[in-house]
């Protein structure tokens, strides 16, 4: 199955250039498997942070090898789109190939703000469900709902009463399920619309395993009084 990484690696493979200038605001090039493939392709990444320091690295690692007839392959990485590519020397801009890697290119119909708050460990599952369901353009709330339902298999509308919520929390804490905070906050907002949960400390019950089990013990104790 095609992975989100293939979009990046295909771009690098087809570059046919020993010098790539990559705008990578989401740090996709530093994902572990991507790093391994970059090494296999023979590239070394130079992070552009300061023009003088960069020029020294470029001259000592790339140009000197090229002038001696040796092949060196480099990716110059810009961490944000706000960084001005024109800070690069003209001769480098002339020979380098420009590419942009962004989350909203990998997941074009999902909200970028939500994507930015997801850890990279969730990208594989997210990519699979996006390929399966092919969502239309989604705003922030609908993106959160899509991820909650299809990546984490949680349907908020199925949690209608205390028993449903206790069962969900019990499974969650036993399984050690980890959900990104931005998705959890959305989930809690949905739960709070149910009057039955008004008095529940939902944030701590979801975040803290020990608090939940203490809360559960109190519920069981009261039920037997």
JSON list of N, CA and C in Angstrom, two decimals, residues 54-91:
[
{"chain": "A", "resi": 54, "resn": "UNK", "atom": "N", "xyz": [25.88, 28.84, 6.94]},
{"chain": "A", "resi": 54, "resn": "UNK", "atom": "CA", "xyz": [25.51, 27.96, 5.84]},
{"chain": "A", "resi": 54, "resn": "UNK", "atom": "C", "xyz": [26.56, 28.00, 4.73]},
{"chain": "A", "resi": 55, "resn": "UNK", "atom": "N", "xyz": [27.02, 29.20, 4.41]},
{"chain": "A", "resi": 55, "resn": "UNK", "atom": "CA", "xyz": [27.99, 29.33, 3.31]},
{"chain": "A", "resi": 55, "resn": "UNK", "atom": "C", "xyz": [29.26, 28.54, 3.62]},
{"chain": "A", "resi": 56, "resn": "UNK", "atom": "N", "xyz": [29.70, 28.57, 4.86]},
{"chain": "A", "resi": 56, "resn": "UNK", "atom": "CA", "xyz": [30.89, 27.82, 5.25]},
{"chain": "A", "resi": 56, "resn": "UNK", "atom": "C", "xyz": [30.67, 26.32, 5.06]},
{"chain": "A", "resi": 57, "resn": "UNK", "atom": "N", "xyz": [29.50, 25.84, 5.52]},
{"chain": "A", "resi": 57, "resn": "UNK", "atom": "CA", "xyz": [29.21, 24.41, 5.39]},
{"chain": "A", "resi": 57, "resn": "UNK", "atom": "C", "xyz": [29.12, 24.02, 3.92]},
{"chain": "A", "resi": 58, "resn": "UNK", "atom": "N", "xyz": [28.45, 24.85, 3.14]},
{"chain": "A", "resi": 58, "resn": "UNK", "atom": "CA", "xyz": [28.29, 24.56, 1.71]},
{"chain": "A", "resi": 58, "resn": "UNK", "atom": "C", "xyz": [29.63, 24.51, 0.99]},
{"chain": "A", "resi": 59, "resn": "UNK", "atom": "N", "xyz": [30.46, 25.50, 1.24]},
{"chain": "A", "resi": 59, "resn": "UNK", "atom": "CA", "xyz": [31.75, 25.57, 0.57]},
{"chain": "A", "resi": 59, "resn": "UNK", "atom": "C", "xyz": [32.65, 24.39, 0.95]},
{"chain": "A", "resi": 60, "resn": "UNK", "atom": "N", "xyz": [32.60, 23.98, 2.23]},
{"chain": "A", "resi": 60, "resn": "UNK", "atom": "CA", "xyz": [33.51, 22.93, 2.69]},
{"chain": "A", "resi": 60, "resn": "UNK", "atom": "C", "xyz": [33.00, 21.53, 2.38]},
{"chain": "A", "resi": 61, "resn": "UNK", "atom": "N", "xyz": [31.69, 21.39, 2.21]},
{"chain": "A", "resi": 61, "resn": "UNK", "atom": "CA", "xyz": [31.15, 20.05, 2.00]},
{"chain": "A", "resi": 61, "resn": "UNK", "atom": "C", "xyz": [30.69, 19.78, 0.58]},
{"chain": "A", "resi": 62, "resn": "UNK", "atom": "N", "xyz": [30.15, 20.78, -0.08]},
{"chain": "A", "resi": 62, "resn": "UNK", "atom": "CA", "xyz": [29.58, 20.56, -1.40]},
{"chain": "A", "resi": 62, "resn": "UNK", "atom": "C", "xyz": [30.48, 21.06, -2.53]},
{"chain": "A", "resi": 63, "resn": "UNK", "atom": "N", "xyz": [30.80, 22.35, -2.49]},
{"chain": "A", "resi": 63, "resn": "UNK", "atom": "CA", "xyz": [31.52, 22.92, -3.61]},
{"chain": "A", "resi": 63, "resn": "UNK", "atom": "C", "xyz": [32.91, 22.31, -3.77]},
{"chain": "A", "resi": 64, "resn": "UNK", "atom": "N", "xyz": [33.62, 22.11, -2.67]},
{"chain": "A", "resi": 64, "resn": "UNK", "atom": "CA", "xyz": [34.98, 21.60, -2.77]},
{"chain": "A", "resi": 64, "resn": "UNK", "atom": "C", "xyz": [34.99, 20.20, -3.38]},
{"chain": "A", "resi": 65, "resn": "UNK", "atom": "N", "xyz": [33.96, 19.41, -3.06]},
{"chain": "A", "resi": 65, "resn": "UNK", "atom": "CA", "xyz": [33.86, 18.07, -3.65]},
{"chain": "A", "resi": 65, "resn": "UNK", "atom": "C", "xyz": [33.54, 18.15, -5.14]},
{"chain": "A", "resi": 66, "resn": "UNK", "atom": "N", "xyz": [32.63, 19.05, -5.47]},
{"chain": "A", "resi": 66, "resn": "UNK", "atom": "CA", "xyz": [32.25, 19.22, -6.87]},
{"chain": "A", "resi": 66, "resn": "UNK", "atom": "C", "xyz": [33.43, 19.68, -7.70]},
{"chain": "A", "resi": 67, "resn": "UNK", "atom": "N", "xyz": [34.19, 20.63, -7.16]},
{"chain": "A", "resi": 67, "resn": "UNK", "atom": "CA", "xyz": [35.34, 21.14, -7.89]},
{"chain": "A", "resi": 67, "resn": "UNK", "atom": "C", "xyz": [36.41, 20.07, -8.11]},
{"chain": "A", "resi": 68, "resn": "UNK", "atom": "N", "xyz": [36.42, 19.08, -7.23]},
{"chain": "A", "resi": 68, "resn": "UNK", "atom": "CA", "xyz": [37.39, 17.98, -7.37]},
{"chain": "A", "resi": 68, "resn": "UNK", "atom": "C", "xyz": [36.83, 16.82, -8.19]},
{"chain": "A", "resi": 69, "resn": "UNK", "atom": "N", "xyz": [35.65, 17.04, -8.76]},
{"chain": "A", "resi": 69, "resn": "UNK", "atom": "CA", "xyz": [35.06, 16.01, -9.60]},
{"chain": "A", "resi": 69, "resn": "UNK", "atom": "C", "xyz": [34.34, 14.93, -8.84]},
{"chain": "A", "resi": 70, "resn": "UNK", "atom": "N", "xyz": [34.13, 15.13, -7.54]},
{"chain": "A", "resi": 70, "resn": "UNK", "atom": "CA", "xyz": [33.42, 14.14, -6.73]},
{"chain": "A", "resi": 70, "resn": "UNK", "atom": "C", "xyz": [31.93, 14.50, -6.68]},
{"chain": "A", "resi": 71, "resn": "UNK", "atom": "N", "xyz": [31.12, 13.46, -6.54]},
{"chain": "A", "resi": 71, "resn": "UNK", "atom": "CA", "xyz": [29.68, 13.67, -6.49]},
{"chain": "A", "resi": 71, "resn": "UNK", "atom": "C", "xyz": [29.22, 13.79, -5.04]},
{"chain": "A", "resi": 72, "resn": "UNK", "atom": "N", "xyz": [28.62, 14.90, -4.71]},
{"chain": "A", "resi": 72, "resn": "UNK", "atom": "CA", "xyz": [28.03, 15.10, -3.39]},
{"chain": "A", "resi": 72, "resn": "UNK", "atom": "C", "xyz": [26.58, 15.51, -3.58]},
{"chain": "A", "resi": 73, "resn": "UNK", "atom": "N", "xyz": [25.70, 14.93, -2.76]},
{"chain": "A", "resi": 73, "resn": "UNK", "atom": "CA", "xyz": [24.27, 15.20, -2.89]},
{"chain": "A", "resi": 73, "resn": "UNK", "atom": "C", "xyz": [23.77, 15.82, -1.59]},
{"chain": "A", "resi": 74, "resn": "UNK", "atom": "N", "xyz": [23.19, 17.01, -1.71]},
{"chain": "A", "resi": 74, "resn": "UNK", "atom": "CA", "xyz": [22.74, 17.72, -0.51]},
{"chain": "A", "resi": 74, "resn": "UNK", "atom": "C", "xyz": [21.30, 18.20, -0.64]},
{"chain": "A", "resi": 75, "resn": "UNK", "atom": "N", "xyz": [20.62, 18.19, 0.49]},
{"chain": "A", "resi": 75, "resn": "UNK", "atom": "CA", "xyz": [19.31, 18.82, 0.60]},
{"chain": "A", "resi": 75, "resn": "UNK", "atom": "C", "xyz": [19.46, 19.99, 1.55]},
{"chain": "A", "resi": 76, "resn": "UNK", "atom": "N", "xyz": [19.18, 21.19, 1.08]},
{"chain": "A", "resi": 76, "resn": "UNK", "atom": "CA", "xyz": [19.18, 22.38, 1.92]},
{"chain": "A", "resi": 76, "resn": "UNK", "atom": "C", "xyz": [17.76, 22.55, 2.45]},
{"chain": "A", "resi": 77, "resn": "UNK", "atom": "N", "xyz": [17.58, 22.47, 3.76]},
{"chain": "A", "resi": 77, "resn": "UNK", "atom": "CA", "xyz": [16.24, 22.51, 4.33]},
{"chain": "A", "resi": 77, "resn": "UNK", "atom": "C", "xyz": [15.94, 23.86, 4.97]},
{"chain": "A", "resi": 78, "resn": "UNK", "atom": "N", "xyz": [14.82, 24.45, 4.54]},
{"chain": "A", "resi": 78, "resn": "UNK", "atom": "CA", "xyz": [14.27, 25.64, 5.18]},
{"chain": "A", "resi": 78, "resn": "UNK", "atom": "C", "xyz": [13.12, 25.19, 6.07]},
{"chain": "A", "resi": 79, "resn": "UNK", "atom": "N", "xyz": [13.14, 25.60, 7.33]},
{"chain": "A", "resi": 79, "resn": "UNK", "atom": "CA", "xyz": [12.15, 25.11, 8.28]},
{"chain": "A", "resi": 79, "resn": "UNK", "atom": "C", "xyz": [10.81, 25.83, 8.20]},
{"chain": "A", "resi": 80, "resn": "UNK", "atom": "N", "xyz": [10.76, 26.96, 7.54]},
{"chain": "A", "resi": 80, "resn": "UNK", "atom": "CA", "xyz": [9.48, 27.66, 7.43]},
{"chain": "A", "resi": 80, "resn": "UNK", "atom": "C", "xyz": [9.40, 28.38, 6.10]},
{"chain": "A", "resi": 81, "resn": "UNK", "atom": "N", "xyz": [8.18, 28.60, 5.66]},
{"chain": "A", "resi": 81, "resn": "UNK", "atom": "CA", "xyz": [7.97, 29.30, 4.39]},
{"chain": "A", "resi": 81, "resn": "UNK", "atom": "C", "xyz": [8.34, 30.77, 4.51]},
{"chain": "A", "resi": 82, "resn": "UNK", "atom": "N", "xyz": [8.35, 31.27, 5.76]},
{"chain": "A", "resi": 82, "resn": "UNK", "atom": "CA", "xyz": [8.67, 32.68, 5.97]},
{"chain": "A", "resi": 82, "resn": "UNK", "atom": "C", "xyz": [10.15, 32.97, 5.71]},
{"chain": "A", "resi": 83, "resn": "UNK", "atom": "N", "xyz": [10.99, 31.95, 5.85]},
{"chain": "A", "resi": 83, "resn": "UNK", "atom": "CA", "xyz": [12.40, 32.16, 5.55]},
{"chain": "A", "resi": 83, "resn": "UNK", "atom": "C", "xyz": [12.54, 32.49, 4.06]},
{"chain": "A", "resi": 84, "resn": "UNK", "atom": "N", "xyz": [13.32, 33.47, 3.76]},
{"chain": "A", "resi": 84, "resn": "UNK", "atom": "CA", "xyz": [13.46, 33.95, 2.39]},
{"chain": "A", "resi": 84, "resn": "UNK", "atom": "C", "xyz": [14.51, 33.13, 1.66]},
{"chain": "A", "resi": 85, "resn": "UNK", "atom": "N", "xyz": [14.08, 32.43, 0.62]},
{"chain": "A", "resi": 85, "resn": "UNK", "atom": "CA", "xyz": [15.02, 31.63, -0.16]},
{"chain": "A", "resi": 85, "resn": "UNK", "atom": "C", "xyz": [16.09, 32.50, -0.81]},
{"chain": "A", "resi": 86, "resn": "UNK", "atom": "N", "xyz": [15.77, 33.80, -0.95]},
{"chain": "A", "resi": 86, "resn": "UNK", "atom": "CA", "xyz": [16.74, 34.69, -1.59]},
{"chain": "A", "resi": 86, "resn": "UNK", "atom": "C", "xyz": [17.96, 34.93, -0.70]},
{"chain": "A", "resi": 87, "resn": "UNK", "atom": "N", "xyz": [17.92, 34.44, 0.54]},
{"chain": "A", "resi": 87, "resn": "UNK", "atom": "CA", "xyz": [19.11, 34.51, 1.38]},
{"chain": "A", "resi": 87, "resn": "UNK", "atom": "C", "xyz": [20.20, 33.57, 0.88]},
{"chain": "A", "resi": 88, "resn": "UNK", "atom": "N", "xyz": [19.78, 32.61, 0.06]},
{"chain": "A", "resi": 88, "resn": "UNK", "atom": "CA", "xyz": [20.77, 31.70, -0.54]},
{"chain": "A", "resi": 88, "resn": "UNK", "atom": "C", "xyz": [21.55, 32.44, -1.61]},
{"chain": "A", "resi": 89, "resn": "UNK", "atom": "N", "xyz": [22.83, 32.14, -1.73]},
{"chain": "A", "resi": 89, "resn": "UNK", "atom": "CA", "xyz": [23.62, 32.74, -2.81]},
{"chain": "A", "resi": 89, "resn": "UNK", "atom": "C", "xyz": [23.02, 32.42, -4.19]},
{"chain": "A", "resi": 90, "resn": "UNK", "atom": "N", "xyz": [23.18, 33.35, -5.10]},
{"chain": "A", "resi": 90, "resn": "UNK", "atom": "CA", "xyz": [22.57, 33.22, -6.42]},
{"chain": "A", "resi": 90, "resn": "UNK", "atom": "C", "xyz": [23.02, 31.95, -7.13]},
{"chain": "A", "resi": 91, "resn": "UNK", "atom": "N", "xyz": [24.29, 31.61, -6.99]},
{"chain": "A", "resi": 91, "resn": "UNK", "atom": "CA", "xyz": [24.80, 30.43, -7.71]},
{"chain": "A", "resi": 91, "resn": "UNK", "atom": "C", "xyz": [24.14, 29.15, -7.20]}
]
